[in-house]
Amino acid sequence: MESLIGLVNRIQRACTVLGDYGGDAAASLPTLWEALPSVVVVGGQSSGKSSVLESIVGRDFLPRGSGIVTRRPLVLQLHKTEPGQQDYAEFLHLPRKKFTDFALVRDEIQAETDRVTGKTKQISPVPIHLSISSPNVVNLTLTDLPGLTKVAVEGQPESIVIDIENMVRSYVEKPNCIILAITPANQDIATSDSIKLARDVDPTGERTFGVLTKLDLMDKGTNAIEVLEGRSYRLQHPWVGIVNRSQADINRNVDMIAARRKEREFFATSPDYGHLASKMGSEYLAKLLSNHLESIIRAQLPGITSLINKTIDELERELDHLGRPVGVDAGAQLYTILELCRAFDRIFKEHLDGGRPGGARIYGVFDNQLPAALRKLPFDRHLSLQNVRKVVSEADGYQPHLIAPEQGYRRLIDSSLNYFRGPAEASVDAVHFLLKELVRRSISETRELKRFPTLQAEIAAAANEALERFREDSNRTTLRLVDMESSYLTADFFRRLPQEKEKGGNPVATAGDRYSEGHYRRIGSNVSSYIGMVSGTLRNTIPKSVVHCQVREAKQALLDHFYVQVGQKEGKELAELLDEDPALMERRQQCTRRLELYKSARDEIDSVSWVREV
């Protein structure tokens, strides 16, 4: 029987160490802690809650006093050990420190409470975690909560009544919570705070165990038989009567073994409760809770196993997302860096080739921006009648041209071709900007790189440095295309012009009209036609140059220089590149610890289930 409860206790203890309780899970699934049943002790102030816990444990270890003594939840895990072993206690906030003197346990509970709440009568929902190992206990997890109260006393805020009730409700509303409702026998059951609260959250009474304390303090001639036999208020589980140590016993330091013996004698010799003696007392209560827990755990094992398996799958996916730990030797580190670079490079190429969005914007530069920029060039102003006359006249100097204004034509063409430099450079810069943006996006989309901010920065710097080299080369090559158009004009274009005019029936201009307005208009029109032809050529060749020098190089050699630099680094320098984000490292460690916990829990549950089947 205790193997199942002990298993749950060990799992809960591991959950406590990892902080995997109270809804603080990485995933949307409920935590393992929430899926496991536990017992919550509920009662009014001075109802005897602490004495019931001490009776179950068999040790005097809780702070005592008047008014509100329990000011923080106390999660108490009991671990049954082999006979003859010494009792000891451990606190979660003091790992690896064992207490064998339980008076010191009481002092530590008080000190830890004061550390959070101060030496006041304030309360805090932050629990204290205490485990007690002893041969004299049953495997059990109980949570002691502040006592319910009806009025605030001096030193407490007016909201203390609501605050305590809300804290208690946050525990007892959970479907896996077993409510241990403590009520003094010398109090009318109809006014019991714990029963009232239990009825609100558990109207059928399936999760509630009623406990009557202080039976020995009832007025003479009265008894609690109607309550204990379930006639006054019926629950699904039997009521249990408890006789705690009296204040005089506490003052005389009567130990719990003697107190238990005295409790058994009280019920055995009582004329009122003698017929119920076998089902009364703290020892019976502990066994009753243990048996009930064992049956609940057995019924819930399939659901718990399903939760564990789902959480294991989720944690493994998260670990894959976070990445596995990197090796410590230089070879493994270099391999990891190169693999990460290749992952980034693959995503970058997918953006360019259309597997991911972004590459189409480069085509937009050539299909929209470049043609628009070419159309906006100021050729209408540059080839106006006034400017053509001015350029041609200045080109002739003191000797006017004899047949055709050769120098005027060349000056007009050269100055017009110079305007193409702007759109050419703008195309280079636009593609450069888009490539830099794709580098940034590719780095952010390379999931494996998120672990290593230093390597991210180095790859970004190396990629941008390479893109800058490609831009400079592309700028030179593209401007060279413009310069080549100026260096050698297509003479056949102009040679065809007079013939075409003559075929159309218009005679070639005579010497008399070479300086007329029509003559200059014809020159401007001829130059405009030639510039239009060159514009069409550059519209096709500028994209070729840009793609060849920038896009193609980025696809083939974006990180080539970086690979050379990384190959020359020593082990320490490689380790610096793989310096992870501390938050990610902490998250991976948490996931790893939780994964180990859940796998261990699954293995232990499987082994216990197999043993029981056999």
XYZ file of C-alpha atoms in Angstrom:
614
model
C 0.000 0.000 0.000
C 2.607 2.531 1.042
C 4.634 2.048 -2.106
C 2.081 4.037 -4.109
C 1.801 6.804 -1.514
C 5.561 6.852 -1.050
C 5.965 7.172 -4.806
C 3.598 10.151 -4.941
C 5.372 11.655 -1.960
C 8.741 11.350 -3.696
C 7.338 12.901 -6.872
C 5.801 15.762 -4.891
C 9.080 16.276 -3.112
C 10.935 16.460 -6.431
C 8.303 18.864 -7.778
C 8.881 21.036 -4.729
C 12.624 21.129 -5.284
C 12.090 22.138 -8.934
C 9.388 24.645 -8.107
C 7.057 22.644 -10.376
C 3.908 23.261 -8.378
C 1.182 25.817 -7.905
C 0.466 26.371 -11.582
C 3.959 27.588 -12.511
C 4.307 25.276 -15.506
C 5.974 26.112 -18.779
C 3.133 24.568 -20.716
C -0.629 24.912 -20.648
C -0.937 21.464 -19.099
C -1.550 21.281 -15.342
C 1.565 20.628 -13.319
C 2.357 17.213 -11.952
C 2.017 18.664 -8.470
C -1.575 19.720 -9.183
C -2.410 16.300 -10.608
C -1.344 14.508 -7.411
C -3.742 14.304 -4.449
C -2.836 15.911 -1.131
C -4.491 16.713 2.182
C -5.213 20.292 3.251
C -5.927 21.041 6.904
C -8.653 23.666 7.357
C -10.044 25.104 10.574
C -10.699 28.208 12.575
C -8.081 29.806 14.786
C -7.474 27.791 17.979
C -9.476 24.871 16.587
C -6.610 22.479 17.281
C -5.195 22.214 13.745
C -1.587 22.305 14.866
C -2.210 19.720 17.563
C -3.816 17.359 15.033
C -0.764 17.672 12.764
C 1.615 17.041 15.658
C -0.431 14.015 16.699
C -0.222 12.575 13.175
C 3.533 13.230 13.028
C 4.182 12.171 16.604
C 6.417 15.186 17.187
C 6.071 18.564 18.888
C 7.398 20.883 16.169
C 4.896 23.657 15.399
C 4.918 27.205 16.813
C 2.293 27.880 19.443
C 0.613 30.938 20.865
C -2.601 32.902 20.963
C -4.329 34.442 17.960
C -3.003 33.776 14.460
C 0.077 31.544 14.724
C 0.140 29.912 11.272
C 0.769 32.897 8.994
C 2.129 31.058 5.941
C 1.033 27.758 4.368
C 3.134 24.861 5.647
C 3.508 22.032 3.119
C 4.411 19.049 5.282
C 5.667 15.878 3.602
C 5.929 12.769 5.747
C 8.268 9.966 4.680
C 8.131 6.615 6.393
C 11.603 5.192 7.024
C 12.833 1.805 8.187
C 12.333 0.914 11.875
C 15.151 2.041 14.121
C 16.179 5.017 12.012
C 16.381 8.430 13.627
C 13.689 11.029 13.006
C 14.847 14.119 11.124
C 13.418 17.125 9.308
C 14.529 19.104 6.257
C 13.444 22.487 4.875
C 13.401 23.292 1.183
C 14.974 26.701 1.855
C 17.832 25.020 3.791
C 18.945 22.215 1.470
C 21.260 19.508 2.814
C 20.660 20.557 6.446
C 19.008 17.952 8.654
C 17.264 18.822 11.907
C 17.086 16.138 14.567
C 16.111 18.549 17.345
C 12.473 19.387 16.660
C 12.549 22.396 18.953
C 14.913 23.890 16.353
C 12.387 22.968 13.658
C 9.793 25.062 15.496
C 12.243 27.960 15.764
C 13.065 27.752 12.047
C 9.391 27.759 11.045
C 8.916 30.898 13.141
C 12.052 32.536 11.735
C 11.161 31.699 8.130
C 7.637 33.033 8.669
C 9.028 36.292 10.100
C 11.460 36.578 7.203
C 8.556 37.040 4.779
C 5.812 38.571 6.933
C 7.919 40.394 9.492
C 7.297 40.202 13.224
C 3.670 41.201 12.724
C 0.361 39.427 12.366
C 0.399 39.694 8.577
C -0.042 36.604 6.393
C 1.663 35.472 3.198
C 0.627 32.905 0.545
C 4.276 31.864 0.020
C 4.496 28.332 1.441
C 7.134 26.866 3.728
C 8.159 23.353 2.626
C 9.095 20.921 5.367
C 9.722 17.185 5.122
C 9.874 14.859 8.125
C 11.286 11.359 7.875
C 10.441 8.881 10.627
C 9.539 5.223 11.137
C 6.495 6.396 13.122
C 4.649 8.205 10.320
C 2.710 7.154 7.241
C 3.664 8.465 3.804
C 1.527 11.538 3.453
C 1.545 15.150 2.288
C -0.447 17.650 4.309
C -0.765 21.390 3.987
C -1.477 23.469 7.091
C -3.107 26.829 6.354
C -3.732 29.941 8.455
C -6.801 29.557 10.651
C -10.056 31.076 9.462
C -11.116 34.106 11.460
C -14.127 36.399 11.676
C -12.553 39.686 12.790
C -9.226 41.453 12.385
C -7.273 42.047 15.566
C -4.803 44.792 16.338
C -1.880 44.778 13.925
C -3.856 43.120 11.116
C -5.407 44.814 8.076
C -9.195 44.909 7.840
C -8.940 42.619 4.814
C -7.324 39.797 6.794
C -10.612 37.844 7.070
C -11.136 37.842 3.286
C -7.405 37.314 2.602
C -7.261 34.145 4.699
C -10.489 32.763 3.228
C -9.281 33.422 -0.344
C -5.965 31.710 0.414
C -7.724 28.665 1.874
C -10.162 28.521 -1.045
C -7.293 28.564 -3.561
C -6.188 25.227 -2.074
C -9.466 23.455 -1.313
C -11.135 24.291 -4.636
C -8.719 22.014 -6.496
C -10.433 18.729 -7.378
C -7.520 16.623 -6.100
C -7.546 18.278 -2.683
C -8.684 16.213 0.302
C -10.124 18.562 2.922
C -9.387 17.810 6.565
C -11.993 20.020 8.247
C -11.100 20.617 11.906
C -13.873 21.613 14.325
C -13.701 21.836 18.147
C -16.214 19.533 19.801
C -17.194 22.290 22.233
C -18.442 24.415 19.320
C -21.814 24.076 17.575
C -21.192 22.233 14.299
C -23.632 24.601 12.560
C -21.230 27.495 13.166
C -18.065 25.642 12.101
C -15.979 27.765 9.716
C -14.219 24.748 8.235
C -17.443 22.801 7.582
C -19.088 25.855 6.030
C -16.141 26.375 3.661
C -15.914 22.658 2.839
C -19.615 22.563 2.019
C -19.147 25.481 -0.417
C -16.396 23.791 -2.430
C -17.401 20.146 -1.838
C -21.199 20.096 -1.480
C -21.410 16.285 -1.771
C -18.783 15.764 0.925
C -16.779 13.343 -1.234
C -13.490 15.127 -0.547
C -14.097 16.127 3.074
C -12.989 14.370 6.254
C -14.472 15.820 9.422
C -12.321 15.903 12.557
C -13.635 16.791 16.013
C -11.027 18.013 18.485
C -11.183 18.833 22.206
C -13.667 16.064 23.015
C -12.227 15.964 26.531
C -13.068 19.639 27.071
C -16.822 19.375 26.486
C -19.156 20.314 29.325
C -20.078 17.489 31.654
C -23.188 15.717 30.585
C -22.664 16.518 26.924
C -21.051 14.541 24.117
C -20.488 14.642 20.358
C -22.011 11.279 19.476
C -24.508 12.711 16.996
C -21.718 14.412 15.089
C -19.320 11.461 15.186
C -22.025 9.058 14.018
C -22.951 11.405 11.162
C -26.452 12.304 12.352
C -25.859 16.048 12.811
C -23.962 16.580 9.570
C -23.383 13.684 7.217
C -20.228 13.329 5.130
C -19.230 10.618 2.659
C -16.398 9.679 5.033
C -16.637 8.940 8.763
C -15.995 11.631 11.343
C -12.952 11.090 13.548
C -12.595 12.329 17.109
C -9.247 13.518 18.439
C -8.020 14.226 21.943
C -5.035 16.549 21.873
C -2.546 17.222 24.578
C -3.756 19.663 27.168
C -1.872 22.847 27.911
C -0.731 21.254 31.156
C 0.699 18.285 29.184
C 2.503 20.687 26.878
C 3.913 22.624 29.809
C 5.164 19.341 31.362
C 6.722 18.350 27.995
C 4.656 15.178 27.751
C 5.916 13.503 24.563
C 3.676 12.475 21.712
C 4.037 8.726 22.387
C 2.595 9.177 25.835
C -0.049 11.524 24.446
C -1.139 8.921 21.924
C -1.391 6.313 24.691
C -3.463 8.692 26.789
C -5.720 9.372 23.792
C -6.332 5.649 23.248
C -7.184 5.220 26.946
C -9.647 8.118 26.778
C -11.686 6.532 24.000
C -11.382 2.980 25.325
C -12.657 3.925 28.788
C -15.182 6.557 27.745
C -18.816 5.524 28.358
C -19.868 7.811 25.487
C -17.289 6.869 22.856
C -16.186 3.396 23.887
C -18.148 1.729 21.080
C -16.310 3.972 18.582
C -12.839 3.621 20.118
C -11.422 1.604 17.222
C -12.302 4.413 14.800
C -11.118 7.344 16.878
C -7.772 8.999 17.566
C -4.894 10.525 15.643
C -3.339 7.160 14.753
C -6.593 5.985 13.183
C -6.958 9.310 11.347
C -3.493 8.943 9.813
C -4.251 5.401 8.646
C -7.669 6.449 7.320
C -6.136 9.249 5.276
C -3.369 6.952 4.060
C -5.852 4.281 2.909
C -7.997 6.888 1.189
C -5.011 8.412 -0.541
C -3.886 5.002 -1.724
C -7.289 4.301 -3.300
C -7.397 7.731 -4.974
C -3.884 7.328 -6.336
C -4.707 3.895 -7.701
C -7.788 5.262 -9.462
C -5.921 8.275 -10.846
C -2.774 6.490 -12.018
C -3.905 6.278 -15.693
C -4.678 10.009 -15.755
C -1.422 10.871 -13.984
C 0.521 8.690 -16.418
C -1.194 10.387 -19.369
C -0.312 13.824 -17.978
C 3.288 12.752 -17.439
C 3.602 11.439 -21.005
C 2.109 14.624 -22.483
C 4.424 16.781 -20.403
C 7.457 14.681 -21.379
C 6.593 15.166 -25.068
C 6.172 18.896 -24.540
C 9.426 19.251 -22.616
C 11.352 17.295 -25.251
C 9.950 19.577 -27.954
C 10.980 22.593 -25.942
C 14.480 21.194 -25.432
C 14.745 20.613 -29.175
C 13.688 24.211 -29.647
C 16.220 25.464 -27.089
C 18.962 23.206 -28.462
C 21.080 20.574 -26.808
C 24.224 21.442 -24.813
C 27.387 22.133 -26.841
C 30.513 19.998 -26.481
C 33.486 21.427 -24.602
C 36.281 20.424 -27.018
C 37.352 22.767 -29.818
C 36.435 20.329 -32.582
C 32.858 19.981 -31.383
C 32.566 23.739 -30.939
C 33.898 24.428 -34.438
C 31.502 21.868 -35.885
C 28.588 23.493 -34.019
C 29.539 26.963 -35.297
C 29.779 25.782 -38.896
C 26.460 23.947 -38.622
C 24.810 27.090 -37.275
C 26.317 29.146 -40.097
C 25.024 26.664 -42.653
C 21.553 26.786 -41.068
C 21.552 30.581 -41.381
C 22.903 30.428 -44.950
C 20.201 27.948 -45.932
C 17.433 30.231 -44.669
C 19.050 33.242 -46.365
C 19.069 31.390 -49.703
C 15.447 30.353 -49.214
C 14.550 34.033 -48.954
C 16.351 34.771 -52.212
C 15.017 31.779 -54.107
C 11.385 32.188 -53.094
C 11.081 29.542 -50.393
C 10.531 32.383 -47.921
C 9.231 35.928 -48.498
C 11.672 38.729 -49.319
C 13.432 37.784 -52.535
C 10.596 39.144 -54.693
C 11.364 42.639 -53.406
C 14.700 42.515 -55.242
C 12.852 41.820 -58.471
C 10.648 44.785 -57.599
C 13.725 47.031 -57.679
C 14.369 46.055 -61.307
C 10.767 45.863 -62.449
C 9.394 48.976 -60.728
C 11.947 51.233 -59.094
C 14.572 51.259 -61.852
C 12.114 51.895 -64.752
C 10.396 54.604 -62.677
C 13.731 56.265 -61.937
C 14.706 56.162 -65.628
C 11.419 57.756 -66.621
C 11.920 60.574 -64.143
C 15.308 61.626 -65.508
C 15.161 65.320 -66.655
C 15.783 64.761 -70.366
C 12.932 67.069 -71.364
C 14.699 69.971 -69.678
C 18.172 68.895 -70.728
C 17.177 68.495 -74.413
C 15.013 71.595 -74.567
C 15.446 73.926 -77.549
C 17.212 76.530 -75.432
C 19.699 74.084 -73.912
C 20.393 72.297 -77.208
C 21.157 75.670 -78.891
C 23.402 76.623 -75.968
C 25.347 73.314 -75.891
C 25.754 73.153 -79.684
C 26.865 76.794 -79.896
C 29.382 76.355 -77.092
C 30.721 73.186 -78.722
C 31.274 75.010 -82.064
C 33.378 77.753 -80.466
C 34.416 80.527 -82.865
C 34.133 78.215 -85.901
C 30.601 77.028 -86.672
C 30.083 73.423 -87.766
C 30.125 72.857 -91.531
C 27.749 69.909 -92.020
C 26.569 68.379 -88.711
C 27.327 69.596 -85.152
C 29.517 66.563 -84.253
C 30.889 68.055 -81.012
C 27.461 69.366 -80.020
C 25.944 65.944 -80.481
C 28.670 64.315 -78.351
C 28.387 66.886 -75.579
C 24.626 66.505 -75.456
C 24.907 62.718 -75.415
C 27.691 62.621 -72.799
C 25.870 64.982 -70.451
C 22.618 63.057 -70.965
C 24.263 59.675 -70.283
C 25.667 61.064 -67.044
C 22.107 61.176 -65.658
C 21.990 57.356 -65.758
C 24.533 57.144 -62.947
C 21.885 58.106 -60.382
C 19.424 55.261 -61.119
C 22.328 52.830 -61.461
C 23.703 53.683 -58.009
C 20.184 53.755 -56.553
C 19.557 50.212 -57.815
C 22.780 49.006 -56.226
C 21.925 50.657 -52.916
C 18.319 49.408 -52.930
C 19.395 45.803 -53.445
C 22.110 46.246 -50.804
C 19.497 47.426 -48.299
C 17.211 44.484 -49.116
C 20.052 41.986 -48.751
C 20.949 43.448 -45.351
C 17.307 43.168 -44.302
C 17.243 39.531 -45.445
C 20.376 38.856 -43.390
C 18.676 40.311 -40.334
C 15.505 38.322 -40.913
C 17.408 35.122 -41.641
C 19.351 35.428 -38.390
C 16.162 35.986 -36.416
C 14.512 33.015 -38.163
C 17.435 30.668 -37.550
C 16.043 29.024 -34.447
C 19.308 27.358 -33.502
C 21.105 30.722 -33.378
C 18.849 32.192 -30.711
C 20.936 30.434 -28.074
C 24.121 32.286 -28.997
C 23.802 36.097 -29.090
C 27.557 36.550 -29.544
C 27.633 34.261 -32.589
C 24.528 35.996 -33.943
C 26.299 39.339 -33.757
C 29.463 37.940 -35.371
C 27.548 36.352 -38.249
C 25.568 39.554 -38.779
C 28.761 41.632 -38.815
C 30.534 39.229 -41.186
C 27.526 39.042 -43.532
C 27.091 42.822 -43.611
C 30.793 43.300 -44.204
C 30.605 40.889 -47.158
C 27.521 42.672 -48.508
C 29.402 45.966 -48.327
C 32.215 44.483 -50.443
C 29.669 43.159 -52.926
C 27.991 46.575 -53.055
C 31.243 48.354 -53.823
C 32.061 45.875 -56.593
C 28.532 46.134 -57.971
C 28.677 49.924 -57.875
C 31.918 49.961 -59.864
C 30.654 47.434 -62.392
C 27.273 49.081 -62.885
C 28.726 52.583 -63.301
C 31.203 51.102 -65.740
C 28.235 50.064 -67.900
C 27.118 53.702 -67.987
C 30.640 54.883 -68.705
C 30.966 52.381 -71.568
C 27.931 53.901 -73.237
C 29.739 57.266 -73.168
C 33.029 55.812 -74.285
C 31.791 54.509 -77.623
C 28.627 55.764 -79.270
C 26.624 53.649 -81.709
C 27.375 55.547 -84.921
C 25.019 53.460 -87.103
C 22.106 54.881 -85.151
C 22.916 58.391 -86.383
C 23.918 57.319 -89.877
C 20.460 55.940 -90.442
C 18.699 59.111 -89.393
C 19.208 61.246 -92.621
C 18.346 58.267 -94.849
C 15.200 57.605 -92.928
C 14.267 61.264 -93.283
C 14.822 61.154 -97.014
C 12.760 57.994 -97.408
C 9.984 59.724 -95.617
C 10.023 62.491 -98.229
C 11.724 65.158 -96.082
C 14.935 66.530 -97.589
C 18.081 66.876 -95.562
C 18.478 70.299 -94.028
C 20.312 72.839 -96.187
C 23.116 75.097 -95.075
C 20.647 77.955 -94.817
C 18.559 76.393 -92.053
C 21.372 74.827 -89.955
C 20.916 77.510 -87.346
C 17.164 77.634 -87.466
C 14.857 76.526 -84.619
C 13.853 73.412 -86.552
C 17.498 72.426 -86.867
C 18.006 72.494 -83.091
C 14.761 70.658 -82.489
C 15.940 67.943 -84.863
C 19.214 67.643 -82.955
C 17.360 67.370 -79.627
C 15.007 64.776 -81.077
C 17.882 62.698 -82.449
C 19.740 62.775 -79.139
C 16.525 61.917 -77.281
C 16.019 58.895 -79.526
C 19.543 57.733 -78.890
C 19.200 58.217 -75.127
C 15.973 56.240 -75.257
C 17.800 53.379 -76.927
C 20.576 53.506 -74.290
C 17.960 53.660 -71.510
C 16.400 50.468 -72.805
C 19.815 48.820 -72.898
C 20.703 49.904 -69.333
C 17.321 48.844 -68.051
C 18.334 45.302 -69.032
C 22.038 45.402 -68.174
C 21.929 47.163 -64.787
C 19.902 44.293 -63.208
C 22.346 41.788 -64.719
C 25.268 43.617 -63.139
C 23.586 44.004 -59.750
C 22.463 40.381 -59.586
C 25.854 39.110 -60.701
C 27.875 41.231 -58.306
C 25.558 41.282 -55.277
C 22.839 38.637 -55.252
C 24.861 35.851 -56.854
C 27.873 36.561 -54.642
C 25.687 36.714 -51.531
C 24.273 33.277 -52.369
C 27.660 31.740 -53.054
C 30.147 33.466 -50.777
C 28.343 35.425 -48.041
C 30.292 33.865 -45.139
C 33.450 32.710 -46.929
C 35.681 35.204 -45.116
C 34.019 34.339 -41.819
C 34.695 30.626 -42.324
C 38.400 31.398 -42.780
C 38.465 33.522 -39.630
C 36.629 30.912 -37.543
C 38.989 28.171 -38.722
C 41.921 30.161 -37.309
C 40.404 30.613 -33.832
C 41.560 28.711 -30.756
C 39.353 26.824 -28.316
C 38.816 29.767 -25.958
C 37.780 32.060 -28.810
C 35.380 29.432 -30.147
C 33.852 29.070 -26.683
C 33.308 32.831 -26.561
C 31.347 32.657 -29.811
C 29.122 30.000 -28.241
C 28.497 32.046 -25.109
C 24.788 31.479 -24.591
C 22.159 33.825 -23.277
C 22.074 33.128 -19.490
C 18.273 33.135 -19.516
C 18.259 30.432 -22.203
C 20.807 28.350 -20.311
C 18.702 28.592 -17.165
C 15.565 27.681 -19.102
C 17.270 24.617 -20.619
C 18.488 23.497 -17.199
C 14.978 23.863 -15.799
C 13.510 21.882 -18.685
C 16.173 19.204 -18.318
C 15.533 18.858 -14.586
C 11.774 18.736 -15.118
C 12.195 16.182 -17.906
C 14.311 13.983 -15.631
C 11.684 14.306 -12.888
C 8.810 13.348 -15.167
C 10.697 10.428 -16.732
C 11.668 9.166 -13.294
C 8.068 9.498 -12.153
C 6.852 7.582 -15.199
C 9.367 4.793 -14.622
C 8.462 4.514 -10.944
C 4.736 4.477 -11.677
C 5.264 1.795 -14.327
C 7.322 -0.310 -11.916
C 4.750 0.019 -9.118
C 1.894 -0.798 -11.512
C 3.765 -3.845 -12.787
C 4.456 -5.111 -9.257
C 0.799 -4.713 -8.314
C -0.346 -6.588 -11.430
C 2.015 -9.444 -10.616
